[in-house]
PDB file of C-alpha atoms in Angstrom:
ATOM      1  CA  MET A 814     -14.337 -15.459  -4.019  1.00  0.00           C
ATOM      2  CA  LEU A 815     -11.947 -12.929  -5.415  1.00  0.00           C
ATOM      3  CA  ILE A 816     -12.974 -10.302  -7.989  1.00  0.00           C
ATOM      4  CA  LYS A 817     -11.115  -7.702  -9.601  1.00  0.00           C
ATOM      5  CA  ASN A 818     -11.425  -4.386 -11.097  1.00  0.00           C
ATOM      6  CA  GLU A 819      -9.337  -1.380 -12.194  1.00  0.00           C
ATOM      7  CA  TYR A 820      -9.041   2.270 -11.305  1.00  0.00           C
ATOM      8  CA  ALA A 821      -7.719   5.009 -14.005  1.00  0.00           C
ATOM      9  CA  SER A 822      -5.729   7.003 -11.626  1.00  0.00           C
ATOM     10  CA  PRO A 823      -3.761  10.301 -12.609  1.00  0.00           C
ATOM     11  CA  LEU A 824      -0.619   8.088 -12.421  1.00  0.00           C
ATOM     12  CA  GLY A 825      -1.792   5.158 -14.559  1.00  0.00           C
ATOM     13  CA  LYS A 826      -4.066   2.303 -14.097  1.00  0.00           C
ATOM     14  CA  ILE A 827      -4.431   0.529 -10.697  1.00  0.00           C
ATOM     15  CA  GLU A 828      -5.623  -2.991 -10.359  1.00  0.00           C
ATOM     16  CA  ILE A 829      -7.670  -3.796  -7.298  1.00  0.00           C
ATOM     17  CA  VAL A 830      -8.302  -7.422  -5.938  1.00  0.00           C
ATOM     18  CA  ALA A 831     -10.912  -8.043  -3.274  1.00  0.00           C
ATOM     19  CA  ASP A 832     -13.107 -10.685  -1.974  1.00  0.00           C
ATOM     20  CA  GLU A 833     -16.741  -9.982  -0.471  1.00  0.00           C
ATOM     21  CA  ASN A 834     -15.405  -8.053   2.820  1.00  0.00           C
ATOM     22  CA  SER A 835     -11.812  -7.003   2.259  1.00  0.00           C
ATOM     23  CA  VAL A 836      -8.970  -5.654  -0.050  1.00  0.00           C
ATOM     24  CA  LYS A 837      -6.517  -8.024  -1.145  1.00  0.00           C
ATOM     25  CA  GLY A 838      -4.414  -6.131  -3.391  1.00  0.00           C
ATOM     26  CA  VAL A 839      -3.870  -2.650  -5.134  1.00  0.00           C
ATOM     27  CA  TRP A 840      -1.154  -2.395  -7.632  1.00  0.00           C
ATOM     28  CA  PHE A 841      -0.107   0.129 -10.153  1.00  0.00           C
ATOM     29  CA  GLU A 842       0.002  -1.672 -13.819  1.00  0.00           C
ATOM     30  CA  ASN A 843       3.270  -3.350 -14.248  1.00  0.00           C
ATOM     31  CA  GLN A 844       4.898  -2.477 -10.930  1.00  0.00           C
ATOM     32  CA  LYS A 845       7.326  -4.812  -9.237  1.00  0.00           C
ATOM     33  CA  TYR A 846       5.084  -7.723  -7.797  1.00  0.00           C
ATOM     34  CA  TYR A 847       2.140  -6.780  -9.630  1.00  0.00           C
ATOM     35  CA  GLY A 848      -0.450  -9.158  -8.793  1.00  0.00           C
ATOM     36  CA  SER A 849       1.504 -10.526  -5.913  1.00  0.00           C
ATOM     37  CA  LYS A 850       0.501 -14.332  -5.379  1.00  0.00           C
ATOM     38  CA  TYR A 851      -2.839 -14.088  -7.409  1.00  0.00           C
ATOM     39  CA  ASP A 852      -3.345 -15.323 -10.956  1.00  0.00           C
ATOM     40  CA  LEU A 853      -5.007 -12.123 -12.017  1.00  0.00           C
ATOM     41  CA  ALA A 854      -5.999 -13.836 -15.465  1.00  0.00           C
ATOM     42  CA  THR A 855      -8.324 -16.294 -13.451  1.00  0.00           C
ATOM     43  CA  ILE A 856     -10.126 -13.602 -11.601  1.00  0.00           C
ATOM     44  CA  ALA A 857     -13.317 -12.253 -12.877  1.00  0.00           C
ATOM     45  CA  LYS A 858     -13.694  -8.472 -13.409  1.00  0.00           C
ATOM     46  CA  LYS A 859     -16.719  -7.298 -11.188  1.00  0.00           C
ATOM     47  CA  GLU A 860     -17.544  -4.730  -8.756  1.00  0.00           C
ATOM     48  CA  ASN A 861     -18.629  -5.074  -5.352  1.00  0.00           C
ATOM     49  CA  LYS A 862     -19.107  -2.736  -2.143  1.00  0.00           C
ATOM     50  CA  VAL A 863     -15.331  -3.166  -1.338  1.00  0.00           C
ATOM     51  CA  ILE A 864     -14.159  -2.369  -4.891  1.00  0.00           C
ATOM     52  CA  ARG A 865     -16.610   0.838  -4.681  1.00  0.00           C
ATOM     53  CA  GLN A 866     -14.931   1.751  -1.270  1.00  0.00           C
ATOM     54  CA  VAL A 867     -11.475   1.649  -2.776  1.00  0.00           C
ATOM     55  CA  TRP A 868     -12.613   3.649  -5.954  1.00  0.00           C
ATOM     56  CA  ASN A 869     -14.182   6.301  -3.616  1.00  0.00           C
ATOM     57  CA  TRP A 870     -11.216   6.569  -1.477  1.00  0.00           C
ATOM     58  CA  LEU A 871      -8.903   6.812  -4.447  1.00  0.00           C
ATOM     59  CA  ASP A 872     -11.035   9.588  -5.908  1.00  0.00           C
ATOM     60  CA  ASP A 873     -10.722  11.463  -2.638  1.00  0.00           C
ATOM     61  CA  TYR A 874      -6.867  10.732  -2.507  1.00  0.00           C
ATOM     62  CA  PHE A 875      -6.196  11.983  -6.066  1.00  0.00           C
ATOM     63  CA  LEU A 876      -8.167  14.854  -5.280  1.00  0.00           C
ATOM     64  CA  GLY A 877      -5.931  15.973  -2.405  1.00  0.00           C
ATOM     65  CA  LYS A 878      -8.437  15.277   0.201  1.00  0.00           C
ATOM     66  CA  LYS A 879      -7.024  13.025   3.236  1.00  0.00           C
ATOM     67  CA  PRO A 880      -9.469  10.060   3.184  1.00  0.00           C
ATOM     68  CA  LYS A 881      -9.665   7.706   5.859  1.00  0.00           C
ATOM     69  CA  ILE A 882     -10.166   3.917   5.430  1.00  0.00           C
ATOM     70  CA  ASP A 883     -11.490   1.299   7.903  1.00  0.00           C
ATOM     71  CA  LYS A 884      -8.239  -0.698   8.485  1.00  0.00           C
ATOM     72  CA  ALA A 885     -10.381  -3.490   8.999  1.00  0.00           C
ATOM     73  CA  LEU A 886     -11.050  -3.654   5.149  1.00  0.00           C
ATOM     74  CA  LEU A 887      -7.427  -4.025   4.435  1.00  0.00           C
ATOM     75  CA  LYS A 888      -6.516  -7.699   4.658  1.00  0.00           C
ATOM     76  CA  PRO A 889      -2.968  -7.958   2.994  1.00  0.00           C
ATOM     77  CA  GLU A 890      -1.613 -11.404   2.637  1.00  0.00           C
ATOM     78  CA  GLY A 891       2.045 -12.032   3.483  1.00  0.00           C
ATOM     79  CA  THR A 892       4.548 -13.753   5.935  1.00  0.00           C
ATOM     80  CA  ALA A 893       3.931 -12.964   9.821  1.00  0.00           C
ATOM     81  CA  PHE A 894       6.935 -10.559   9.623  1.00  0.00           C
ATOM     82  CA  GLN A 895       5.258  -8.772   6.574  1.00  0.00           C
ATOM     83  CA  LYS A 896       2.051  -8.424   8.384  1.00  0.00           C
ATOM     84  CA  LYS A 897       3.808  -6.481  11.367  1.00  0.00           C
ATOM     85  CA  VAL A 898       5.557  -4.435   8.897  1.00  0.00           C
ATOM     86  CA  PHE A 899       2.006  -3.701   6.794  1.00  0.00           C
ATOM     87  CA  GLU A 900       0.577  -2.897  10.177  1.00  0.00           C
ATOM     88  CA  ILE A 901       3.003  -0.071  11.147  1.00  0.00           C
ATOM     89  CA  LEU A 902       2.823   1.101   7.449  1.00  0.00           C
ATOM     90  CA  SER A 903      -0.876   1.575   7.768  1.00  0.00           C
ATOM     91  CA  GLU A 904      -0.499   3.881  10.856  1.00  0.00           C
ATOM     92  CA  ILE A 905       1.885   6.453   8.938  1.00  0.00           C
ATOM     93  CA  PRO A 906      -0.249   9.574   8.801  1.00  0.00           C
ATOM     94  CA  TYR A 907      -1.069  11.229   5.422  1.00  0.00           C
ATOM     95  CA  GLY A 908       1.696  13.768   4.576  1.00  0.00           C
ATOM     96  CA  LYS A 909       4.324  12.274   6.952  1.00  0.00           C
ATOM     97  CA  THR A 910       7.312   9.990   6.076  1.00  0.00           C
ATOM     98  CA  ILE A 911       9.280   7.394   8.426  1.00  0.00           C
ATOM     99  CA  THR A 912      12.448   5.634   7.739  1.00  0.00           C
ATOM    100  CA  TYR A 913      13.211   1.794   7.259  1.00  0.00           C
ATOM    101  CA  LYS A 914      15.166   2.305  10.407  1.00  0.00           C
ATOM    102  CA  GLU A 915      12.511   3.670  12.359  1.00  0.00           C
ATOM    103  CA  ILE A 916      10.326   0.788  11.450  1.00  0.00           C
ATOM    104  CA  ALA A 917      12.703  -1.662  12.646  1.00  0.00           C
ATOM    105  CA  ASN A 918      13.217   0.052  15.930  1.00  0.00           C
ATOM    106  CA  MET A 919       9.378   0.256  16.289  1.00  0.00           C
ATOM    107  CA  LEU A 920       9.159  -3.646  15.782  1.00  0.00           C
ATOM    108  CA  ALA A 921      11.796  -3.870  18.143  1.00  0.00           C
ATOM    109  CA  ASP A 922      10.206  -2.195  20.777  1.00  0.00           C
ATOM    110  CA  LYS A 923       7.180  -4.305  20.223  1.00  0.00           C
ATOM    111  CA  GLU A 924       9.116  -7.514  20.713  1.00  0.00           C
ATOM    112  CA  ALA A 925      11.758  -6.903  23.340  1.00  0.00           C
ATOM    113  CA  GLY A 926      14.874  -8.813  22.961  1.00  0.00           C
ATOM    114  CA  LYS A 927      14.618  -9.070  19.139  1.00  0.00           C
ATOM    115  CA  LYS A 928      16.550  -6.920  16.566  1.00  0.00           C
ATOM    116  CA  PHE A 929      15.283  -6.235  13.231  1.00  0.00           C
ATOM    117  CA  PHE A 930      17.166  -4.889  10.204  1.00  0.00           C
ATOM    118  CA  ALA A 931      16.170  -1.934   7.980  1.00  0.00           C
ATOM    119  CA  ARG A 932      17.023  -4.113   5.032  1.00  0.00           C
ATOM    120  CA  ALA A 933      14.393  -6.758   6.151  1.00  0.00           C
ATOM    121  CA  VAL A 934      12.009  -4.170   6.724  1.00  0.00           C
ATOM    122  CA  GLY A 935      12.697  -2.801   3.301  1.00  0.00           C
ATOM    123  CA  GLY A 936      12.032  -6.205   1.574  1.00  0.00           C
ATOM    124  CA  ALA A 937       8.644  -6.447   3.525  1.00  0.00           C
ATOM    125  CA  VAL A 938       7.973  -2.825   2.589  1.00  0.00           C
ATOM    126  CA  GLY A 939       8.777  -3.549  -1.005  1.00  0.00           C
ATOM    127  CA  HIS A 940       6.141  -6.543  -1.093  1.00  0.00           C
ATOM    128  CA  ASN A 941       3.323  -4.678   0.132  1.00  0.00           C
ATOM    129  CA  PRO A 942       0.175  -5.522  -1.734  1.00  0.00           C
ATOM    130  CA  ILE A 943      -1.983  -2.741  -1.094  1.00  0.00           C
ATOM    131  CA  ALA A 944      -0.168   0.310  -2.468  1.00  0.00           C
ATOM    132  CA  ILE A 945      -1.373   3.738  -1.601  1.00  0.00           C
ATOM    133  CA  LEU A 946      -3.958   2.641   1.058  1.00  0.00           C
ATOM    134  CA  ILE A 947      -1.292   1.007   3.069  1.00  0.00           C
ATOM    135  CA  PRO A 948       1.272   3.911   2.417  1.00  0.00           C
ATOM    136  CA  CYS A 949       4.471   2.077   1.737  1.00  0.00           C
ATOM    137  CA  HIS A 950       5.417   5.373  -0.504  1.00  0.00           C
ATOM    138  CA  ARG A 951       5.972   7.238   2.805  1.00  0.00           C
ATOM    139  CA  VAL A 952       8.947   5.232   3.632  1.00  0.00           C
ATOM    140  CA  VAL A 953      12.228   6.879   3.198  1.00  0.00           C
ATOM    141  CA  GLY A 954      15.898   6.136   3.648  1.00  0.00           C
ATOM    142  CA  SER A 955      17.655   7.144   7.030  1.00  0.00           C
ATOM    143  CA  ASP A 956      19.011  10.400   5.242  1.00  0.00           C
ATOM    144  CA  GLY A 957      15.551  11.272   3.883  1.00  0.00           C
ATOM    145  CA  SER A 958      16.665   9.948   0.328  1.00  0.00           C
ATOM    146  CA  LEU A 959      13.798   8.521  -1.847  1.00  0.00           C
ATOM    147  CA  THR A 960      14.756   4.900  -1.945  1.00  0.00           C
ATOM    148  CA  GLY A 961      12.894   2.446  -4.246  1.00  0.00           C
ATOM    149  CA  TYR A 962       9.208   1.920  -4.575  1.00  0.00           C
ATOM    150  CA  ALA A 963       7.708  -0.975  -6.247  1.00  0.00           C
ATOM    151  CA  GLY A 964       5.396   1.326  -8.299  1.00  0.00           C
ATOM    152  CA  GLY A 965       8.469   3.102  -9.494  1.00  0.00           C
ATOM    153  CA  ILE A 966      10.350   6.074  -7.897  1.00  0.00           C
ATOM    154  CA  GLU A 967       8.417   8.500 -10.195  1.00  0.00           C
ATOM    155  CA  LYS A 968       5.270   7.347  -8.746  1.00  0.00           C
ATOM    156  CA  LYS A 969       6.432   7.686  -5.430  1.00  0.00           C
ATOM    157  CA  ILE A 970       7.630  11.239  -5.982  1.00  0.00           C
ATOM    158  CA  GLU A 971       4.250  12.083  -7.265  1.00  0.00           C
ATOM    159  CA  LEU A 972       2.377  10.627  -4.440  1.00  0.00           C
ATOM    160  CA  LEU A 973       4.640  12.388  -1.911  1.00  0.00           C
ATOM    161  CA  THR A 974       4.171  15.576  -3.633  1.00  0.00           C
ATOM    162  CA  LEU A 975       0.276  15.229  -3.702  1.00  0.00           C
ATOM    163  CA  GLU A 976       0.314  14.843  -0.028  1.00  0.00           C
ATOM    164  CA  GLY A 977       2.455  17.965   0.281  1.00  0.00           C
ATOM    165  CA  ILE A 978       5.730  16.365   1.331  1.00  0.00           C
ATOM    166  CA  ASP A 979       8.864  18.678   0.531  1.00  0.00           C
ATOM    167  CA  LEU A 980      11.391  16.465  -1.303  1.00  0.00           C
TER     168      LEU A 980
END
């Protein structure tokens, strides 16, 4: 059974969707693809151990700590390709960035003989349903430019600044 709850972050309200064992979604209010495939209006507002873990993680994150999360707790839904991209995103260290092209090359290395394009990677990154915990905000353009972010470019700048990344 899915439940939802909110987190009041310094950057605005964050909606969290979880089941009894995993996180399904974390979105800034009104971000692009808010709620993803879920009908948030039909999900009961409750809390459980997963929601509390996300709250604690977000508390630490916004205090400037470098919290770790059990990746097994994160269960984003998406296509097979999107899930491969989400897995790479989850490996980007705190305070570091990676480019869309680097992600495409990493995918190609894992699947010899296949070619992946940065644009396709960008589409998958943009559909990441678990913002911040799966750090899609750490992906930048090949020239280091801050390209789009579903939560808004201002939030991307704030998150990267919080992590000590020189912009």
